[in-house]
Coordinates of C-alpha atoms in Angstrom, one line a residue:
Chain A
M278 CA 10.9 -42.2 -2.7
S279 CA 12.4 -41.6 0.7
E280 CA 15.4 -39.7 -0.9
L281 CA 13.0 -37.8 -2.6
K282 CA 11.0 -36.8 0.4
Q283 CA 14.2 -35.8 2.4
K284 CA 15.2 -33.5 -0.5
L285 CA 11.8 -32.0 -0.6
K286 CA 12.1 -31.2 3.1
E287 CA 15.3 -29.5 2.6
Q288 CA 14.2 -27.6 -0.4
I289 CA 10.9 -26.5 1.5
I290 CA 12.9 -25.4 4.4
E291 CA 15.1 -23.2 2.1
Q292 CA 12.4 -21.9 -0.2
L293 CA 10.3 -20.9 2.6
N294 CA 13.0 -19.7 4.9
L295 CA 11.8 -22.0 7.8
V296 CA 15.1 -21.3 9.6
E297 CA 14.3 -22.9 12.9
V298 CA 12.9 -26.0 11.4
K299 CA 15.1 -29.0 10.6
P300 CA 14.2 -31.8 7.9
S301 CA 13.7 -34.3 10.8
D302 CA 10.8 -32.0 12.2
I303 CA 8.6 -32.7 9.4
Q304 CA 6.8 -35.7 9.2
D305 CA 5.9 -37.6 5.9
N306 CA 2.2 -37.5 6.6
Q307 CA 2.0 -34.2 8.5
P308 CA -0.4 -31.7 7.1
L309 CA 1.6 -28.9 5.8
F310 CA -0.9 -26.2 6.0
G311 CA -2.8 -25.4 9.2
S312 CA 0.0 -27.0 11.4
E313 CA 2.8 -25.6 13.5
L314 CA 4.8 -25.0 10.4
G315 CA 2.6 -21.6 10.1
L316 CA 2.5 -21.7 6.4
D317 CA 0.2 -19.5 4.6
S318 CA -1.5 -18.7 1.0
I319 CA 1.8 -17.0 -0.3
D320 CA 3.8 -20.1 0.9
A321 CA 1.1 -22.4 -1.1
L322 CA 2.2 -20.1 -4.3
E323 CA 5.8 -20.6 -3.5
F324 CA 5.3 -24.3 -3.6
I325 CA 4.4 -23.8 -7.1
V326 CA 7.4 -22.0 -7.8
L327 CA 9.3 -24.8 -6.4
L328 CA 7.8 -27.7 -8.2
D329 CA 8.3 -25.5 -11.5
S330 CA 11.9 -24.6 -10.9
K331 CA 13.2 -27.8 -9.3
Y332 CA 11.1 -30.5 -11.0
G333 CA 9.9 -28.9 -14.2
L334 CA 6.2 -29.4 -13.1
K335 CA 3.7 -26.5 -13.9
I336 CA 0.4 -26.1 -11.9
D337 CA -1.9 -23.6 -13.8
D338 CA -4.5 -23.2 -11.0
P339 CA -3.5 -22.7 -7.3
A340 CA -6.7 -24.4 -6.3
K341 CA -5.4 -27.7 -7.8
G342 CA -2.2 -27.5 -5.4
K343 CA -4.3 -27.8 -2.5
E344 CA -4.3 -31.5 -2.5
I345 CA -0.9 -31.8 -3.8
F346 CA 0.6 -29.7 -1.2
N347 CA -1.2 -31.4 1.6
S348 CA 1.8 -33.2 3.1
I349 CA 5.2 -34.5 2.0
N350 CA 3.6 -37.8 1.0
S351 CA 1.3 -36.2 -1.6
L352 CA 3.9 -33.9 -2.9
A353 CA 6.3 -36.9 -3.4
A354 CA 3.5 -38.9 -5.1
F355 CA 2.5 -36.0 -7.4
I356 CA 6.3 -35.6 -8.5
E357 CA 6.8 -39.4 -8.9
A358 CA 3.6 -39.6 -11.0
N359 CA 4.3 -36.7 -13.2
Q360 CA 8.2 -36.5 -13.7
K361 CA 9.5 -37.9 -17.0
Chain B
M199 CA 7.2 9.9 27.2
I200 CA 9.5 9.6 24.5
R201 CA 11.6 6.5 23.6
T202 CA 14.1 5.8 21.1
V203 CA 15.8 3.0 19.3
A204 CA 18.5 2.9 16.7
I205 CA 19.8 0.0 14.8
Q206 CA 23.0 1.1 13.2
K207 CA 26.4 -0.1 12.0
K208 CA 27.6 0.0 15.8
G209 CA 24.7 -1.9 17.1
I210 CA 21.3 -1.6 18.7
F211 CA 20.9 1.7 20.7
V212 CA 18.0 2.2 23.3
D213 CA 17.3 5.6 24.6
G214 CA 20.8 6.4 23.7
K215 CA 22.5 3.7 25.3
I216 CA 24.3 0.7 23.4
K217 CA 22.6 -2.6 24.3
F218 CA 23.6 -5.1 21.6
F219 CA 26.8 -5.3 19.4
P220 CA 26.3 -6.7 15.7
S221 CA 27.8 -9.9 14.6
Q222 CA 30.0 -10.0 11.7
S223 CA 27.8 -12.4 9.8
E224 CA 25.5 -11.5 6.9
Q225 CA 22.8 -12.8 8.8
F226 CA 23.3 -10.1 11.5
L227 CA 19.4 -9.3 11.4
N228 CA 18.9 -12.8 12.4
D229 CA 21.8 -12.8 14.9
Y230 CA 19.9 -9.9 16.5
Y231 CA 16.5 -11.9 16.7
L232 CA 18.2 -14.4 18.6
M233 CA 20.1 -11.9 21.1
L234 CA 16.7 -10.2 21.6
E235 CA 15.3 -13.7 22.5
I236 CA 12.0 -12.8 20.1
N237 CA 9.8 -15.8 19.7
Y238 CA 8.0 -15.0 16.4
P239 CA 9.4 -17.5 13.7
K240 CA 7.4 -15.5 10.9
F241 CA 10.3 -13.1 11.3
Y242 CA 12.6 -15.2 9.1
K243 CA 10.2 -14.8 6.1
M244 CA 10.1 -11.0 6.2
D245 CA 12.4 -8.9 4.2
P246 CA 15.2 -6.7 5.8
L247 CA 12.7 -3.7 6.2
A248 CA 10.1 -5.7 8.3
K249 CA 12.7 -7.4 10.2
L250 CA 14.3 -3.9 11.2
G251 CA 10.8 -2.8 12.3
I252 CA 10.3 -5.9 14.5
L253 CA 13.7 -5.7 16.0
A254 CA 13.5 -2.1 16.9
Q255 CA 10.1 -2.4 18.3
E256 CA 11.0 -5.6 20.3
A257 CA 14.4 -3.5 21.7
M258 CA 12.0 -0.7 22.7
V259 CA 9.7 -2.9 24.8
K260 CA 12.5 -5.1 26.3
D261 CA 12.9 -3.4 29.7
H262 CA 9.7 -1.2 29.6
N263 CA 6.9 -1.6 27.4
P264 CA 5.4 1.5 26.3
F265 CA 2.8 -0.2 24.4
D266 CA 1.4 -2.2 27.3
G267 CA -2.4 -1.6 27.7
I268 CA -2.8 1.0 25.0
E269 CA -6.2 0.9 23.2
D270 CA -5.7 -0.9 20.0
D271 CA -6.6 1.8 17.6
S272 CA -4.9 4.9 19.4
L273 CA -1.6 4.3 18.1
S274 CA -0.5 5.9 14.6
L275 CA 2.4 4.6 12.7
I276 CA 4.4 7.0 10.6
F277 CA 7.3 5.6 8.8
S278 CA 9.6 6.7 6.0
N279 CA 12.9 6.2 4.0
R280 CA 14.9 7.2 0.9
S281 CA 14.9 4.0 -1.1
S282 CA 11.3 2.4 -0.5
S283 CA 11.8 -1.5 -0.8
F284 CA 15.1 -1.4 -2.6
D285 CA 16.4 -4.7 -1.2
S286 CA 13.1 -6.6 -2.2
D287 CA 12.7 -5.1 -5.5
E288 CA 16.2 -5.9 -6.3
K289 CA 16.0 -9.6 -5.1
F290 CA 12.4 -10.0 -7.0
M291 CA 13.9 -8.6 -10.2
Y292 CA 16.4 -11.2 -9.7
S293 CA 13.9 -14.0 -9.3
Y294 CA 12.3 -13.1 -12.6
S295 CA 15.2 -12.1 -14.9
T296 CA 17.8 -14.4 -13.8
L297 CA 16.1 -17.2 -12.0
K298 CA 13.1 -17.1 -14.3
S299 CA 10.6 -17.8 -11.8
P300 CA 9.0 -14.7 -10.2
S301 CA 8.9 -15.3 -6.4
P302 CA 5.2 -14.4 -4.9
S303 CA 7.0 -14.3 -1.3
L304 CA 9.5 -11.7 -2.6
F305 CA 6.9 -9.7 -4.3
V306 CA 4.6 -9.1 -1.5
Y307 CA 7.6 -7.3 0.2
T308 CA 8.2 -5.0 -2.8
L309 CA 6.1 -2.2 -1.0
P310 CA 7.7 0.0 1.8
N311 CA 4.6 0.0 4.0
I312 CA 4.4 -3.7 4.6
M313 CA 6.9 -3.3 7.5
M314 CA 4.0 -1.3 9.3
G315 CA 1.6 -4.1 8.5
E316 CA 4.0 -6.6 10.0
L317 CA 4.2 -4.7 13.1
C318 CA 0.4 -4.2 13.1
I319 CA -0.3 -8.1 12.9
K320 CA 2.3 -8.8 15.5
N321 CA 1.1 -6.4 18.1
K322 CA -2.9 -6.2 17.0
W323 CA -2.7 -2.6 16.1
Y324 CA -5.7 -1.3 14.0
G325 CA -4.5 2.6 14.0
E326 CA -3.4 4.6 11.2
N327 CA -0.4 3.9 9.0
T328 CA 1.3 6.4 6.6
F329 CA 4.4 5.9 4.8
F330 CA 6.5 8.6 3.2
I331 CA 9.5 8.6 0.9
R332 CA 12.0 11.3 2.0
P333 CA 15.5 12.3 0.8
K334 CA 17.0 12.0 4.4
I335 CA 16.1 11.3 7.9
D336 CA 14.0 14.5 8.9
F337 CA 12.7 14.7 12.6
S338 CA 10.9 18.0 11.9
F339 CA 8.8 16.3 9.3
L340 CA 8.0 13.4 11.6
L341 CA 7.1 15.3 14.4
E342 CA 5.0 17.4 12.0
Q343 CA 3.2 14.2 11.2
A344 CA 2.9 13.0 14.7
K345 CA 1.5 16.5 15.7
I346 CA -1.3 15.9 13.1
Q347 CA -2.0 12.5 14.3
F348 CA -2.5 13.8 17.8
E349 CA -4.6 16.5 16.6
K350 CA -6.7 13.9 14.8
G351 CA -7.3 12.0 18.0
A352 CA -4.2 9.5 18.2
K353 CA -2.8 9.1 21.7
H354 CA 0.5 7.5 20.6
C355 CA 2.8 7.8 17.6
L356 CA 5.5 5.2 16.4
C357 CA 7.5 7.2 14.0
A358 CA 10.7 5.6 12.1
W359 CA 13.2 6.0 9.3
I360 CA 14.2 2.6 8.2
E361 CA 16.4 2.4 5.4
F362 CA 18.1 -0.7 3.8
K363 CA 20.1 -0.7 0.7
N364 CA 23.1 -2.7 -0.4
N365 CA 23.3 -4.8 3.2
Q366 CA 23.8 -1.3 4.7
V367 CA 21.3 -0.6 7.6
D368 CA 20.1 3.0 8.7
C369 CA 17.3 2.4 11.3
F370 CA 15.8 4.9 14.0
M371 CA 12.3 4.2 15.5
F372 CA 10.9 6.7 18.1
Y373 CA 7.7 6.4 20.4
L374 CA 5.6 9.5 21.5
D375 CA 2.9 9.9 23.6
K376 CA 0.5 12.7 22.9
G377 CA 1.8 16.0 24.3
K378 CA 2.2 19.8 23.9
N379 CA 5.1 21.3 22.1
I380 CA 6.4 18.0 20.5
E381 CA 8.4 19.9 18.0
N382 CA 10.7 20.5 20.9
Y383 CA 11.6 17.1 20.7
K384 CA 13.6 17.7 17.3
D385 CA 17.0 18.4 19.0
F386 CA 16.8 15.6 21.5
L387 CA 16.2 13.3 18.4
N388 CA 18.9 14.6 16.4
L389 CA 21.4 14.0 19.3
Q390 CA 20.3 10.6 19.9
Y391 CA 20.6 9.7 16.1
K392 CA 23.9 11.4 16.2
L393 CA 25.0 9.2 19.3
A394 CA 24.1 6.1 17.2
T395 CA 25.7 6.9 13.9
Q396 CA 28.9 8.8 14.8
Chain C
M49 CA -13.0 23.1 11.5
K50 CA -12.0 24.9 8.1
S51 CA -14.0 24.2 5.1
I52 CA -11.9 22.3 2.6
Y53 CA -12.9 22.1 -1.1
L54 CA -11.4 19.8 -4.0
S55 CA -11.7 19.8 -7.5
T56 CA -10.4 17.4 -10.3
V57 CA -7.5 18.8 -12.5
S58 CA -6.4 15.9 -14.5
L59 CA -7.6 12.4 -15.2
I60 CA -5.3 10.2 -17.6
S61 CA -5.9 6.6 -17.9
S62 CA -6.4 3.8 -20.5
L63 CA -10.1 5.0 -20.7
G64 CA -9.4 8.5 -21.5
K65 CA -7.3 11.7 -21.3
N66 CA -9.5 14.1 -19.4
K67 CA -12.7 14.3 -17.4
E68 CA -15.0 14.6 -20.1
E69 CA -13.5 11.5 -22.2
H70 CA -13.9 9.4 -18.9
H71 CA -17.3 10.6 -18.5
Q72 CA -18.4 9.7 -22.0
Q73 CA -16.4 6.1 -22.0
I74 CA -18.1 5.3 -18.9
L75 CA -21.5 6.0 -20.3
S76 CA -20.8 4.2 -23.3
N77 CA -19.8 1.0 -21.1
H78 CA -16.1 1.1 -22.6
S79 CA -13.4 -0.4 -20.8
G80 CA -9.7 0.7 -21.5
I81 CA -8.4 -2.9 -20.7
K82 CA -7.3 -4.7 -23.5
I83 CA -5.2 -7.9 -24.2
H84 CA -1.5 -6.9 -24.8
E85 CA 0.5 -9.4 -26.7
G86 CA 3.7 -10.7 -25.1
K87 CA 3.4 -8.6 -21.9
G88 CA 3.2 -11.6 -19.7
F89 CA 6.0 -13.5 -17.9
Q90 CA 6.9 -15.9 -20.6
G91 CA 5.6 -14.0 -23.3
E92 CA 2.0 -14.7 -22.7
N93 CA -0.9 -12.4 -23.5
L94 CA -2.0 -10.1 -20.6
S95 CA -5.0 -7.9 -20.3
M96 CA -4.3 -4.7 -18.9
G97 CA -5.1 -1.0 -18.9
W98 CA -2.3 0.5 -20.8
I99 CA -1.9 4.2 -21.7
E100 CA -1.0 4.7 -25.4
N101 CA 1.7 7.4 -26.9
L102 CA 3.7 8.1 -23.8
N103 CA 7.4 9.0 -24.5
Q104 CA 10.0 7.1 -23.7
N105 CA 10.4 8.1 -20.1
R106 CA 6.9 7.0 -19.4
A107 CA 6.7 8.3 -15.9
I108 CA 8.1 11.7 -16.5
S109 CA 5.9 12.0 -19.7
L110 CA 2.8 11.2 -17.8
L111 CA 3.7 13.6 -15.1
N112 CA 4.3 16.4 -17.4
L113 CA 0.8 16.0 -19.0
I114 CA -0.5 16.1 -15.6
L115 CA 1.3 19.3 -14.8
N116 CA 0.1 20.7 -18.0
D117 CA -3.4 20.4 -16.9
L118 CA -2.4 21.7 -13.6
D119 CA -0.9 24.8 -15.1
S120 CA -4.1 25.5 -17.3
Y121 CA -6.3 24.9 -14.4
I122 CA -4.7 26.7 -11.4
E123 CA -2.8 30.1 -11.4
K124 CA 0.8 29.6 -11.7
S125 CA 1.4 32.3 -8.9
I126 CA -0.6 30.0 -6.5
L127 CA 1.6 26.9 -7.4
R128 CA 4.9 28.9 -7.0
K129 CA 4.0 30.3 -3.4
N130 CA 5.1 28.6 -0.3
H131 CA 1.6 28.2 0.9
T132 CA 0.9 25.5 -1.6
R133 CA 2.1 21.9 -1.0
F134 CA 2.4 18.7 -3.3
I135 CA 1.9 15.2 -2.5
I136 CA 2.8 12.7 -5.0
S137 CA 0.8 9.3 -4.5
T138 CA 2.8 6.4 -6.0
T139 CA 4.0 2.8 -5.4
K140 CA 6.6 2.2 -8.2
A141 CA 6.0 5.1 -10.7
E142 CA 9.5 5.5 -12.0
M143 CA 11.2 2.1 -11.4
S144 CA 12.7 2.0 -15.1
N145 CA 15.3 4.0 -13.3
F146 CA 16.1 1.2 -10.9
P147 CA 18.6 0.8 -9.3
N148 CA 19.1 4.7 -9.1
D149 CA 16.8 6.6 -7.0
T150 CA 13.4 5.7 -8.2
F151 CA 11.5 8.9 -7.0
D152 CA 13.8 11.6 -7.5
G153 CA 13.0 12.2 -11.2
L154 CA 9.2 12.9 -10.2
I155 CA 10.3 15.1 -7.2
Q156 CA 12.5 17.1 -9.1
C157 CA 10.0 17.7 -12.0
V158 CA 7.6 19.2 -9.7
E159 CA 10.2 21.2 -7.7
K160 CA 11.8 22.6 -11.0
R161 CA 8.4 23.6 -12.6
Y162 CA 7.1 25.5 -9.5
D163 CA 10.2 26.3 -7.5
A164 CA 8.8 24.2 -4.9
Q165 CA 12.0 22.8 -2.7
N166 CA 10.7 21.4 0.2
R167 CA 7.2 21.5 -0.8
V168 CA 7.0 18.1 -2.4
Y169 CA 5.9 15.0 -0.4
V170 CA 6.1 11.2 -1.7
L171 CA 3.6 9.1 -0.1
S172 CA 3.8 5.4 -1.0
N173 CA 1.4 3.2 1.0
A174 CA 0.5 0.7 -1.5
C175 CA -3.1 0.6 -2.9
I176 CA -4.4 2.8 -0.4
S177 CA -1.6 5.7 -1.4
G178 CA -4.2 7.8 -3.1
V179 CA -7.2 8.3 -0.6
L180 CA -4.5 8.6 2.0
A181 CA -2.6 11.1 0.2
I182 CA -5.9 13.2 -0.3
N183 CA -6.6 12.7 3.5
T184 CA -3.0 13.9 4.4
A185 CA -3.7 17.1 2.0
A186 CA -6.9 17.7 3.9
D187 CA -5.0 17.4 7.4
Y188 CA -2.2 19.9 6.0
I189 CA -4.8 22.6 5.3
Q190 CA -6.8 21.8 8.3
F191 CA -4.0 22.1 10.8
G192 CA -2.7 25.5 9.0
L193 CA 0.6 23.8 7.4
C194 CA -0.6 25.2 3.8
E195 CA -3.7 26.9 2.0
H196 CA -3.7 24.6 -1.1
C197 CA -2.3 21.1 -1.7
V198 CA -2.2 19.6 -5.0
V199 CA -2.3 15.5 -5.0
I200 CA -0.9 13.8 -7.7
G201 CA -1.5 10.1 -8.3
I202 CA 0.6 8.3 -10.7
D203 CA 1.7 4.5 -11.5
L204 CA 2.9 2.9 -14.6
L205 CA 2.8 -0.7 -15.6
W206 CA 6.1 -2.6 -16.4
D207 CA 7.4 -6.3 -16.1
F208 CA 7.9 -6.1 -12.5
I209 CA 4.2 -5.4 -11.7
N210 CA 3.0 -7.6 -14.4
Y211 CA 5.0 -10.6 -13.3
G212 CA 4.3 -10.0 -9.7
F213 CA 0.7 -10.4 -9.8
Q214 CA 1.0 -13.2 -12.3
S215 CA 3.1 -14.8 -9.6
L216 CA 0.3 -14.4 -7.2
F217 CA -2.3 -15.9 -9.7
A218 CA -4.2 -12.7 -9.1
V219 CA -4.6 -11.6 -12.7
S220 CA -7.8 -12.1 -14.3
S221 CA -7.8 -13.8 -17.7
D222 CA -10.4 -11.2 -19.1
I223 CA -11.7 -7.7 -18.1
C224 CA -12.2 -7.9 -14.3
K225 CA -15.7 -8.5 -12.9
P226 CA -15.8 -6.5 -9.3
F227 CA -18.3 -8.3 -7.0
D228 CA -19.6 -10.7 -9.6
E229 CA -20.0 -14.4 -9.0
K230 CA -17.8 -15.1 -12.0
R231 CA -15.0 -12.8 -10.8
N232 CA -11.4 -14.3 -10.8
G233 CA -8.8 -11.6 -10.4
I234 CA -7.9 -8.2 -10.9
S235 CA -7.1 -6.3 -14.2
I236 CA -3.9 -4.3 -13.7
G237 CA -3.8 -0.8 -14.9
E238 CA -1.9 2.5 -15.0
A239 CA -2.9 6.1 -14.5
G240 CA -2.0 9.5 -13.8
A241 CA -4.6 11.9 -11.9
C242 CA -4.6 15.1 -10.0
I243 CA -7.0 16.6 -7.5
V244 CA -6.4 20.1 -5.9
L245 CA -7.6 20.7 -2.1
S246 CA -8.0 24.1 -0.9
N247 CA -9.6 26.2 1.8
D248 CA -10.5 28.8 -0.9
F249 CA -13.0 27.7 -3.9
N250 CA -12.2 30.6 -5.7
I251 CA -9.4 29.2 -6.9
F252 CA -11.3 26.6 -9.0
N253 CA -13.0 27.7 -12.3
S254 CA -15.0 24.5 -12.6
F255 CA -16.8 22.0 -10.5
Y256 CA -15.5 21.5 -6.8
G257 CA -16.9 19.3 -4.1
Q258 CA -16.2 19.7 -0.2
Y259 CA -14.0 17.3 1.8
L260 CA -15.6 16.4 5.0
S261 CA -13.6 13.7 6.7
G262 CA -11.1 10.7 6.2
S263 CA -9.2 8.2 8.2
C264 CA -7.4 5.0 7.8
S265 CA -7.1 1.6 9.8
N266 CA -4.8 -1.5 9.6
D267 CA -6.5 -5.0 9.4
A268 CA -3.8 -6.3 11.9
N269 CA -4.3 -9.6 10.1
H270 CA -2.2 -10.3 6.9
I271 CA 0.2 -8.5 4.7
S272 CA -1.3 -9.6 1.3
G273 CA -4.7 -11.4 2.2
P274 CA -7.7 -9.4 3.1
S275 CA -9.3 -9.5 6.5
R276 CA -12.0 -12.1 6.5
T277 CA -14.1 -9.8 8.8
G278 CA -13.4 -6.7 7.1
E279 CA -12.0 -5.3 10.4
G280 CA -10.0 -2.4 9.2
L281 CA -12.2 -1.4 6.4
Y282 CA -15.2 -1.4 8.7
R283 CA -13.1 0.8 11.6
S284 CA -12.0 3.1 9.1
I285 CA -15.5 3.7 7.6
K286 CA -17.0 4.2 11.1
K287 CA -14.3 6.6 12.1
T288 CA -14.6 8.6 8.9
I289 CA -18.4 9.0 9.1
E290 CA -18.1 9.6 13.1
K291 CA -16.0 12.7 12.5
T292 CA -18.7 14.2 10.8
T293 CA -22.3 15.2 11.3
I294 CA -23.6 13.0 8.6
S295 CA -25.1 9.7 9.4
A296 CA -24.5 6.4 7.7
Q297 CA -28.3 6.7 6.2
E298 CA -27.3 10.0 4.5
V299 CA -24.4 8.4 2.4
Q300 CA -25.8 8.3 -1.1
F301 CA -23.2 6.5 -3.0
I302 CA -19.9 4.4 -2.1
S303 CA -17.0 4.3 -4.6
A304 CA -15.8 0.9 -3.5
H305 CA -12.1 -0.5 -4.0
G306 CA -13.4 -3.7 -5.6
T307 CA -10.5 -5.3 -6.9
A308 CA -12.4 -8.2 -8.1
T309 CA -10.3 -10.9 -6.3
I310 CA -12.6 -13.3 -4.7
F311 CA -11.4 -12.5 -1.1
N312 CA -11.1 -8.6 -1.6
D313 CA -14.7 -8.1 -2.7
E314 CA -16.0 -10.6 -0.2
M315 CA -14.1 -8.7 2.6
E316 CA -15.7 -5.4 1.3
S317 CA -19.1 -6.9 1.3
I318 CA -18.8 -7.9 5.0
A319 CA -17.4 -4.5 6.0
F320 CA -20.1 -2.4 4.3
N321 CA -22.8 -4.6 6.0
R322 CA -21.1 -4.1 9.4
A323 CA -21.1 -0.5 8.7
E324 CA -24.9 -0.7 7.8
L325 CA -24.2 0.5 4.4
Q326 CA -25.5 -2.6 2.6
N327 CA -28.2 -0.6 0.8
V328 CA -26.3 2.2 -0.5
P329 CA -25.8 2.1 -4.2
L330 CA -22.0 1.1 -4.8
N331 CA -19.7 0.6 -7.8
S332 CA -16.2 -0.5 -8.6
L333 CA -14.6 1.5 -11.2
K334 CA -11.8 -1.0 -11.9
A335 CA -13.3 -2.7 -15.0
Y336 CA -13.0 0.6 -16.8
F337 CA -9.2 1.0 -16.4
G338 CA -8.2 -1.5 -14.2
H339 CA -6.4 -1.2 -10.7
T340 CA -4.0 1.8 -11.1
F341 CA -2.3 1.2 -7.6
G342 CA -0.9 4.2 -6.2
A343 CA -3.0 6.4 -8.6
A344 CA -6.1 4.7 -8.0
G345 CA -7.5 6.7 -5.1
V346 CA -7.0 9.9 -6.8
L347 CA -8.3 8.7 -10.2
E348 CA -11.6 7.1 -8.6
T349 CA -12.0 10.2 -6.3
G350 CA -11.8 12.0 -9.4
I351 CA -14.5 10.0 -10.8
C352 CA -16.5 10.4 -7.7
L353 CA -16.6 14.3 -8.2
L354 CA -17.8 13.8 -11.7
S355 CA -20.6 11.7 -10.4
M356 CA -21.6 14.6 -8.3
E357 CA -21.1 17.2 -11.0
K358 CA -23.1 15.3 -13.4
N359 CA -25.6 13.8 -11.0
I360 CA -25.0 10.3 -12.1
L361 CA -24.4 7.0 -10.5
Y362 CA -22.2 5.1 -13.0
R363 CA -22.8 1.4 -13.3
S364 CA -20.1 -1.0 -12.0
L365 CA -18.9 -2.4 -15.1
G366 CA -18.5 -6.2 -15.3
F367 CA -21.1 -6.9 -12.7
E368 CA -24.1 -9.0 -13.5
K369 CA -25.0 -11.2 -10.5
L370 CA -23.6 -10.8 -6.8
G371 CA -20.9 -13.2 -5.7
C372 CA -20.5 -12.1 -2.3
T373 CA -22.2 -13.9 0.9
H374 CA -23.4 -10.6 2.3
S375 CA -25.6 -8.6 0.1
I376 CA -24.8 -5.1 -1.2
N377 CA -26.3 -2.8 -3.8
V378 CA -24.0 -2.9 -6.7
I379 CA -25.1 -0.5 -9.3
S380 CA -25.9 -2.5 -12.6
E381 CA -27.3 0.5 -15.0
H382 CA -26.1 4.2 -15.2
K383 CA -28.7 6.0 -13.3
Q384 CA -29.5 9.8 -13.1
S385 CA -29.6 10.7 -9.4
E386 CA -28.9 13.5 -7.0
V387 CA -25.2 12.6 -5.7
N388 CA -24.8 14.7 -2.5
V389 CA -22.7 12.6 -0.2
V390 CA -20.2 10.2 -1.4
L391 CA -18.1 7.5 0.7
K392 CA -14.7 6.5 -1.3
T393 CA -12.9 3.5 0.2
S394 CA -9.5 1.7 -0.6
S395 CA -7.8 -1.2 0.8
G396 CA -4.3 -2.7 0.1
F397 CA -1.5 -4.7 0.9
G398 CA 0.1 -4.2 4.2
G399 CA -3.6 -4.5 5.6
G400 CA -4.2 -0.8 5.0
N401 CA -7.8 0.6 4.6
A402 CA -8.4 4.3 3.7
T403 CA -11.6 6.1 3.4
L404 CA -13.0 9.5 2.7
L405 CA -16.1 11.2 2.9
L406 CA -17.1 14.1 0.2
K407 CA -20.2 16.3 -0.2
K408 CA -21.7 18.3 -3.0
S409 CA -20.7 22.1 -2.1
K410 CA -23.9 24.2 -2.1
V411 CA -23.1 26.8 -4.7

């Protein structure tokens, strides 16, 4: 699980071009939106692309993404629970 | 008052003088961001056109800020280029045809006027924005458009030619206060552009 | 101030090939938006307003249809003279040509036909391009740069646009429902439209209106999300109205942008309230032919002129029950009514908002 979380942080930084952010700057339980990361609605859609391309998980309704993308913890839990 | 900034192969020119030299890295736009000591992390998410817009405007305000204290709707932006959002168009196409996952954050930059939007957001400018596709940089045209904006009530204009294609940059921006006979600036602007490109 | 007149030359969309067809189809509550099989990203079906029967190079084919209309409406000697300018309003019309220059084909087509070297301008400012192009044309005439200006709005659908809006989860599963409580996104569409502006109404041989004023304003808020306060749209409406002797109370009809996304329509309802236009009858035409991007402002201004000509307020198709927090007067049935003063609005990516004001010309 902690390996997955580390990997997620790296992938998020790459996918969202967070050039000045290091993986260690993102706390596992930190809210990803509305925090100093400065993520917006387009970034939320990029999360959907990331889950699809890297983990083969599809989200059809962006509204459902809200809870999943809340934090690294919730993202990792979603991937663990749904990946075959 | 007239101010100019050029971002060209040779570096960043402010009012005709070279101020910053380019790095040899492919990330030279990001390197300029660090050289100019800009603190706006959103910069990294932008496409090259919007990055060039931000860099040019930041280079312009570095020593003396012409935008200081202007009314928030008194500035008109008139931007132009030849290839529209070529770089983002190409990347977005790659995201769906090769990577098989169309990227929303690339798609939103596939319009050339987005760079004006980014400048307005950063500076809280609510004035007019117009983007034209032109065959080449054309100061007579930009000055004609600026003149119209002044006739219509604008007090300042920010005009630009910002082209980015195949990692080649051709960027020239100028700021102009309302005044008479602005068409006479044409030769001056041509000279400033020549200085930076030849 | 010079008097500036404008008349519709060409309207081509999924709904019809000319003014009369648009009028009839709208009155019959028809939509040109249909499900097209396999047009979505992974071969899904996609509902869109697609123009049938265009030749292989669809953009040039559509442009030629528009120019044929232009030739039969305006004397060729006027079009060939230096005192006439052309503005092409488009976002991605000829992208099939990519990575070669994607605007050259359109420009050359107009240049060659009218010997118009250095008189053809391309304006590309996302979804407000059309209204902005009409405003720019009026400026050119007002400030003596030309006497007549032909505004051509043209944009076509292709994978790029389809997949892009799908990636934003912005496409409605069915025909879009502007301002309705059940709206869930846009319908994408394509169109070609042409309006001619002139300081001399004698060049027109059918209905024309008078152009009063126009302006645009940036939201300075977000590149793809509408402002939560309607700031840019409110400011643009205010500026446009204040330039004239008309008051907000005299506006009889608003042709809104109304894309049918949750946030856009909400934003518009806020802006119209701030501008004290909440009681003015209003429609969005997007459910008839979809959002036609760079062509939208020209096509929809053309329909505004039809409203004036026929004295009818067209219903806002797809609308049943208001789904915005601020009350606005959406037209739910076609209504015969004098339509003398019309406000056209548009908003788009990059935070742009452009508006214009028209009035019926006293003949």
